[in-house]
Tab-separated table of C-alpha atoms in Angstrom:
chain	number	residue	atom	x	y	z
R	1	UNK	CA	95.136	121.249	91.942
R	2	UNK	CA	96.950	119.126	94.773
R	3	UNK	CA	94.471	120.562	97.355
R	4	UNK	CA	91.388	119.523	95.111
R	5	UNK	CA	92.669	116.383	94.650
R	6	UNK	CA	93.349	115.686	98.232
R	7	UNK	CA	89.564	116.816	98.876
R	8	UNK	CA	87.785	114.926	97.010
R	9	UNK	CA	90.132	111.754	97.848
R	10	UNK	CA	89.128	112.437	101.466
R	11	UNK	CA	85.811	113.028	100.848
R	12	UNK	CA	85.783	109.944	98.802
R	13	UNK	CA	87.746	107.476	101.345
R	14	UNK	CA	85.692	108.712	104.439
R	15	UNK	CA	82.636	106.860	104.007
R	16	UNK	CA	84.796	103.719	102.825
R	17	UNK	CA	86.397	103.902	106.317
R	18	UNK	CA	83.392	104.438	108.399
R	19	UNK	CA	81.523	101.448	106.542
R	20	UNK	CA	84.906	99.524	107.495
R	21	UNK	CA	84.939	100.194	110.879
R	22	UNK	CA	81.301	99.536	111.122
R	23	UNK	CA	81.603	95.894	109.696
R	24	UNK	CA	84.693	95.321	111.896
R	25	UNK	CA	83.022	96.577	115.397
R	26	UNK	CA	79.819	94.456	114.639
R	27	UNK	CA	80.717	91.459	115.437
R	28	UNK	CA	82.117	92.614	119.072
R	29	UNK	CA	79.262	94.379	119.607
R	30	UNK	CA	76.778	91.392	118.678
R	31	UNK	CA	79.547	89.358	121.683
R	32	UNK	CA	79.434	92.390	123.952
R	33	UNK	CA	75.196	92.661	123.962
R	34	UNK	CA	75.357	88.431	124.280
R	35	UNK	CA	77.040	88.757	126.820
R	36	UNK	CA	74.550	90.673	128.659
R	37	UNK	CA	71.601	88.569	127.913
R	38	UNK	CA	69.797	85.303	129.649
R	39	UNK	CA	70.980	82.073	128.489
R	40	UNK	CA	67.413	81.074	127.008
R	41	UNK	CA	67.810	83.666	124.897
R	42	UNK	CA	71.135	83.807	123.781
R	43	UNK	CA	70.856	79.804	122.549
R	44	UNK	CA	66.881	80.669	121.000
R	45	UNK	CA	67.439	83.963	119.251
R	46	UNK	CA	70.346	86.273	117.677
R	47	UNK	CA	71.728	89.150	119.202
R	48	UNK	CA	70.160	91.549	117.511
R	49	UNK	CA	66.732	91.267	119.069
R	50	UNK	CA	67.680	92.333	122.450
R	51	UNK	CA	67.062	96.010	120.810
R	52	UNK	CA	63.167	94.823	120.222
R	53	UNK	CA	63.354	93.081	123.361
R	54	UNK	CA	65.849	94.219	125.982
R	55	UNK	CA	66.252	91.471	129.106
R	56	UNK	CA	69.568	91.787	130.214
R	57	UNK	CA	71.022	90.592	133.234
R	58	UNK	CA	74.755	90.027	135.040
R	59	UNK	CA	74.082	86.377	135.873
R	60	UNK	CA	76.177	85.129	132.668
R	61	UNK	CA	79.627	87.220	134.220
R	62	UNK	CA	78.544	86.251	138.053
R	63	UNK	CA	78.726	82.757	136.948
R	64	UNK	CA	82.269	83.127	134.896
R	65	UNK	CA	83.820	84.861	138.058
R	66	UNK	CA	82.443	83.519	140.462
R	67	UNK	CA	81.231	80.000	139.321
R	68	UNK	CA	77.309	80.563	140.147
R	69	UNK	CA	77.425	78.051	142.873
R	70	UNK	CA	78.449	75.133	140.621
R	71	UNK	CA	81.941	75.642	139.787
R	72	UNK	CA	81.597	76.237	136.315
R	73	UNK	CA	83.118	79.383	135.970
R	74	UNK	CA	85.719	80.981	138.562
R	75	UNK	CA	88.274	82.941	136.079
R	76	UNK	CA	89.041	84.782	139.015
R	77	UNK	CA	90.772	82.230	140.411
R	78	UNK	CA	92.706	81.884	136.932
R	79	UNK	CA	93.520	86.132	136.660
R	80	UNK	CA	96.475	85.958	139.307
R	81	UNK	CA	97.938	83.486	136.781
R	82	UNK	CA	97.783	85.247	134.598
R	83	UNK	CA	99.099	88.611	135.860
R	84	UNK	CA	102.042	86.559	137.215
R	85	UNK	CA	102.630	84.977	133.702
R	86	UNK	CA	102.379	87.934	131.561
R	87	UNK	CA	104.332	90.440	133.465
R	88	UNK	CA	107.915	88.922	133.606
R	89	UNK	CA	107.202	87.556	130.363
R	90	UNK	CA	107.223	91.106	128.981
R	91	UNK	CA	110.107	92.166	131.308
R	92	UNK	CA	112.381	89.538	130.739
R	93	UNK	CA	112.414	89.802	126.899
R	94	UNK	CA	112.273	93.146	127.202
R	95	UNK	CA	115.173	94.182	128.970
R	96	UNK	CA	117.354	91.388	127.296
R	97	UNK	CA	116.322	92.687	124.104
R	98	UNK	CA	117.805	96.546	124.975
R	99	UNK	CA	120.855	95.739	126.027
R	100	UNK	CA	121.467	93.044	122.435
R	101	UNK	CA	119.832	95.833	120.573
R	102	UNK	CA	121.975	98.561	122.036
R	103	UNK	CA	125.139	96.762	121.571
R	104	UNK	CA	124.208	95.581	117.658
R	105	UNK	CA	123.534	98.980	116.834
R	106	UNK	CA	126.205	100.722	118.438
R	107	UNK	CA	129.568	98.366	119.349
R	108	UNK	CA	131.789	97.409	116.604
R	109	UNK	CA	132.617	93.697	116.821
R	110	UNK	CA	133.085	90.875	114.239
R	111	UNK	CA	130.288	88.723	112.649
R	112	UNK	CA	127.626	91.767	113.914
R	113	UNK	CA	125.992	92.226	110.648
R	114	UNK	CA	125.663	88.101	110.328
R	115	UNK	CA	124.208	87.784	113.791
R	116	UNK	CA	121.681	90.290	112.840
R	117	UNK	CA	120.391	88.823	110.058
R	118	UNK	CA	120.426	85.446	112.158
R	119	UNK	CA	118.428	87.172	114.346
R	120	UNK	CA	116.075	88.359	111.964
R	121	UNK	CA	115.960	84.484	110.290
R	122	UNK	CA	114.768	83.563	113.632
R	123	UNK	CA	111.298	85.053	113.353
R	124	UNK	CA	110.495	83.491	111.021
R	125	UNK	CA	110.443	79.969	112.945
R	126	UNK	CA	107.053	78.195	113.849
R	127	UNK	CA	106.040	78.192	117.477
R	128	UNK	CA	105.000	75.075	117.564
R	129	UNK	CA	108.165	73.321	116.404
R	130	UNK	CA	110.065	74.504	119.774
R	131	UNK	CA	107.640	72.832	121.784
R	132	UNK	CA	108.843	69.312	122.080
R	133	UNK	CA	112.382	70.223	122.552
R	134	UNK	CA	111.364	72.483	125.432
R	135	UNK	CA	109.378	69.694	126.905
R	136	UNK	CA	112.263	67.711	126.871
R	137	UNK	CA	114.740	69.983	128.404
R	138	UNK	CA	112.446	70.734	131.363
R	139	UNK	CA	111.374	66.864	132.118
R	140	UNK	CA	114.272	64.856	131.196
R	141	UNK	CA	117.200	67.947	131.384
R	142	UNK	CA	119.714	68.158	128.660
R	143	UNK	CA	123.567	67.797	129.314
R	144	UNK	CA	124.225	71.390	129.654
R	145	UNK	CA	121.129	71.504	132.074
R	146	UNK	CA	119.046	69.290	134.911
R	147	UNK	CA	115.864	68.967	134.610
R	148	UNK	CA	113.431	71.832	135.972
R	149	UNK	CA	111.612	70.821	138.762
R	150	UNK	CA	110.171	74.200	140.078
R	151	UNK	CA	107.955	74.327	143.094
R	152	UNK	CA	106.503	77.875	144.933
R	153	UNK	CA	106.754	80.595	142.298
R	154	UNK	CA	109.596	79.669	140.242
R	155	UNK	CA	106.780	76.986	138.876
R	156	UNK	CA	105.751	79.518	136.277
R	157	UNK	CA	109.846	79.727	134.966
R	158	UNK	CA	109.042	77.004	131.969
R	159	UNK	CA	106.470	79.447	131.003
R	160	UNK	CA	108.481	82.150	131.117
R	161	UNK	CA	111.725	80.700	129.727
R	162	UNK	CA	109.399	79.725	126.581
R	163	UNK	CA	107.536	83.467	126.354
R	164	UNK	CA	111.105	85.226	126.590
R	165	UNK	CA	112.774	83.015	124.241
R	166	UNK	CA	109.959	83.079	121.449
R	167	UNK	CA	109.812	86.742	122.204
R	168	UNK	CA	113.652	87.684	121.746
R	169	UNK	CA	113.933	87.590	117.908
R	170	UNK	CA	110.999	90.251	117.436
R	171	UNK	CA	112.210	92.520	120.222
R	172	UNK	CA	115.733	92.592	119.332
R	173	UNK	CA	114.935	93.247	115.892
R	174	UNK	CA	112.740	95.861	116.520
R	175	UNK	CA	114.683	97.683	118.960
R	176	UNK	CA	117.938	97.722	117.128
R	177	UNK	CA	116.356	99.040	114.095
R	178	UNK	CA	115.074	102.193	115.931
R	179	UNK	CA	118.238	102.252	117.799
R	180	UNK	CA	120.383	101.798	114.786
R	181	UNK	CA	118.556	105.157	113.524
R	182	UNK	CA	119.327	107.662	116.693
R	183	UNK	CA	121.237	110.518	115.654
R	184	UNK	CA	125.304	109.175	115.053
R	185	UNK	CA	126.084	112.771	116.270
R	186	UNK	CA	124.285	112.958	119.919
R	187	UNK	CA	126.249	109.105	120.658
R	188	UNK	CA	129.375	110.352	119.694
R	189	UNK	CA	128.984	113.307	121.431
R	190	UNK	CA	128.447	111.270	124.956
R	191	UNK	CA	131.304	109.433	123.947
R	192	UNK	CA	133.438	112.650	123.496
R	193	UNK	CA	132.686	113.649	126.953
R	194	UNK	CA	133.720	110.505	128.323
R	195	UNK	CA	130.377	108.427	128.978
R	196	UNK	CA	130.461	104.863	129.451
R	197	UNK	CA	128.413	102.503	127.673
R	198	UNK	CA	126.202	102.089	130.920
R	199	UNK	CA	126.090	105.814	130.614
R	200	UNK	CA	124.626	106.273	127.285
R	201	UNK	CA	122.376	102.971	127.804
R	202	UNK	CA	120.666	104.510	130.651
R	203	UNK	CA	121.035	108.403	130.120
R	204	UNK	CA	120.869	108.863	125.919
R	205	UNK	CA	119.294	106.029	124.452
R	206	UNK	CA	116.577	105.029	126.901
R	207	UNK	CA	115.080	107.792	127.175
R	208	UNK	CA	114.914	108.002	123.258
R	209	UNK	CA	113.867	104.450	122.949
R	210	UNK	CA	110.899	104.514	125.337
R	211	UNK	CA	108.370	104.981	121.725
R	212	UNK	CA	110.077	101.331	121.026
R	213	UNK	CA	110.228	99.844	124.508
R	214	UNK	CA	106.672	100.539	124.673
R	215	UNK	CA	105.517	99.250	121.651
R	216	UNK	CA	107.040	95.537	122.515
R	217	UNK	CA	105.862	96.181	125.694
R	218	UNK	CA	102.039	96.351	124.162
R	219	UNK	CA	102.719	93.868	121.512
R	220	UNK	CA	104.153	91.219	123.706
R	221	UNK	CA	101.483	91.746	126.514
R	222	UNK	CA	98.775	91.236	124.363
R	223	UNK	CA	100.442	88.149	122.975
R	224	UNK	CA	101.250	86.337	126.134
R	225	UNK	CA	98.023	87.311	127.875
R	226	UNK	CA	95.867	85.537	124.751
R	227	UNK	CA	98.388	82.879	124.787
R	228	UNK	CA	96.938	79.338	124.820
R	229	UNK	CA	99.147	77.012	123.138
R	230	UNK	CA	102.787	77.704	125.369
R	231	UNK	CA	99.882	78.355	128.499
R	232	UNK	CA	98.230	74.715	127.962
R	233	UNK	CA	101.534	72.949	127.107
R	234	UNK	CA	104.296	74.367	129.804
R	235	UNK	CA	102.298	75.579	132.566
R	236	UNK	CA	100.150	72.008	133.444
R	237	UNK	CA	96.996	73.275	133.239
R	238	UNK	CA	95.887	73.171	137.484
R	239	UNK	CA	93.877	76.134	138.842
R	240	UNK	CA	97.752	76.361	140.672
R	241	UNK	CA	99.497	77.317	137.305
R	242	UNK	CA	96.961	77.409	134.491
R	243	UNK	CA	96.146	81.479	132.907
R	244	UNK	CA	92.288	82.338	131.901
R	245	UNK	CA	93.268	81.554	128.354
R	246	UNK	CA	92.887	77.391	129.502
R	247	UNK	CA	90.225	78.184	131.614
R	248	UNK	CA	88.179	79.476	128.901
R	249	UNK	CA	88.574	76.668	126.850
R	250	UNK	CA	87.387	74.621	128.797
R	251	UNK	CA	84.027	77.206	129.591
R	252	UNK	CA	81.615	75.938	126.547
R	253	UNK	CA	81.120	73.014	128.927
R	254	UNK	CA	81.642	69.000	127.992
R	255	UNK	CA	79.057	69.579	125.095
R	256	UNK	CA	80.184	72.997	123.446
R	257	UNK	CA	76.378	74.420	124.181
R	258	UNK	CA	77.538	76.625	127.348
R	259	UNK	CA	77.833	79.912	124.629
R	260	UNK	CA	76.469	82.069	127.828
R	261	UNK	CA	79.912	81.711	129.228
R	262	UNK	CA	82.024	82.338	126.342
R	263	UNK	CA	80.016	85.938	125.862
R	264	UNK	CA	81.167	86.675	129.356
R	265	UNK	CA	84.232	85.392	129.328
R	266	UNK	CA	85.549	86.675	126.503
R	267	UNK	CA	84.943	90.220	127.916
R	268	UNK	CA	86.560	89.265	131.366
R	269	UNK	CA	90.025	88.411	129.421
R	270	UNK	CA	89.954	91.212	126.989
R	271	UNK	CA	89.302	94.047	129.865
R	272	UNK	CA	92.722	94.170	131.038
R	273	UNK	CA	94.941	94.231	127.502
R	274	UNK	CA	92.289	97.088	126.629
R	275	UNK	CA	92.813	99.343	129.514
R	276	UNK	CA	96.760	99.121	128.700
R	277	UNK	CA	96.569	99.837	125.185
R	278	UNK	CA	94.295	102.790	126.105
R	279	UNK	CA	96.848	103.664	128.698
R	280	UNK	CA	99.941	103.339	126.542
R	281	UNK	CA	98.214	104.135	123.073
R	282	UNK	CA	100.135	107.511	122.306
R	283	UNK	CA	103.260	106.044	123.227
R	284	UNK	CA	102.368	102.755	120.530
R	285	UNK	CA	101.557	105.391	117.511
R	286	UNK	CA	104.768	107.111	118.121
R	287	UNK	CA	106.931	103.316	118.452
R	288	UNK	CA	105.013	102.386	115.287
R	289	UNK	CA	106.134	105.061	113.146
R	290	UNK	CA	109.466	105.585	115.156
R	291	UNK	CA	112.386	105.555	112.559
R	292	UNK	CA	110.057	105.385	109.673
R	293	UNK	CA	111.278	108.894	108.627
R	294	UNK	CA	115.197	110.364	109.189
R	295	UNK	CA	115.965	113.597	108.688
């Protein structure tokens, strides 16, 4: 009777999902064939005529890399920026996060449960109210620090000071919960035959806790790389220190009616963050469901 059930509930849910996924792709796909397609057209007619009448053309990405001999575009320029940004910004948290996660879960020490949950409280604090205070500590320098003045490539640290800070209370509290669930027996074992806690760090638990490390690793890249607000605020916004995110705001031009460069743009910036979720995708399903079922 369970088996029938399950049948026609799949049989059922199926087309629900595929009409789902349909609604939800449409809209990218109407950007992606935009993209594609000359700029009379684009601001004259809607997407979905290029299938009645199919002019594409590259000229709408060879003017967002490149600039198409007026400067308008360039995001090349901007993608070094960005590579530099996003990468320590994951690695920094990251790492930081292992090591509190590792020793919350696993080393006895007063006040552990309260910092946890203080921890946890911390999520749950806007962006957007750090800002100021983080604008003040690297112009004017608090007490317990001078200002930052950062030339060469220690000019992107306010960026990444604000990425890794925002980031911490997410990736420590993700982390310790899956670490908090590893078998009690296989630590205690390690311990019983004399391993350090630099032992089981780097020869138990991260090998276990790659499913985890990977899914902050996805998570936060995808955040930081998309990141305007903290990119706009922190990093000045010159072609020196600025990510694609600010050039692309600026790419509808001084009227908003430059939509042939959003279409193009907005591909440009995604292609990256796609090809590492494809890369890393098995490795996110397994962090996502990691500790969701002990046994």
């Amino acid at each position: 009777m369970n088996g029938v059930r399950e049948r026609l509930a799949s049989r059922a849910f199926t087309p629900i999902a595929v009409v789902i996924a349909v609604l939800w792709t449409t809209p990218t796909l109407g950007l992606l064939l935009s993209s594609f397609r000359p700029e009379e057209e684009i601001k004259t007619t809607g997407w979905w005529t290029v299938f009645g009448t199919p002019h594409l053309t590259l000229d709408n990405y060879g003017e967002v890399l490149s600039g198409g001999g007026n400067g308008s575009g360039r995001l090349s320029e901007y993608f070094v920026n960005s590579v530099v940004i996003t990468l320590p910004s994951v690695l920094f948290p990251l790492v930081l996060a292992f090591f509190a996660a590792y020793a919350l879960a696993w080393i006895d020490f007063r006040g552990r449960d309260a910092l946890v949950v203080g921890i946890f409280a911390l999520q749950v604090v806007p962006l957007q109210m750090a800002l100021v205070p983080l604008l003040k500590l690297f112009s004017q320098g608090w007490l317990f620090l001078p200002a930052w003045n950062l030339t060469g490539p220690a000019r992107f640290g306010h960026v990444w000071f604000a990425h890794t800070v925002f980031a911490l209370p997410f990736a420590v509290f993700l982390l310790h919960n899956f670490l908090a669930g590893l078998p009690r027996d296989l630590i205690e074992a390690a311990r019983v035959d004399g391993a350090s806690h630099g032992t089981l760090l780097l020869r138990v638990v991260l090998p276990l806790a790659r499913p985890a490390l990977v899914t902050f690793a996805i998570i936060q890249f995808i955040w930081v790389w998309n990141d305007l607000l903290v990119a706009l605020t922190l990093s000045g916004g010159t072609a020196e220190t600025a990510p694609m995110t600010v050039r692309l705001a600026s790419l509808a031009g001084t009227y908003g009616n430059e939509w042939q460069r959003l279409t193009a743009g907005a591909f440009v910036a995604a292609f990256v963050p796609l090809l590492v979720f494809i890369a890393l995708r098995r490795h996110f399903a397994r962090g996502l469901l990691a500790g969701s079922v002990k046994g």
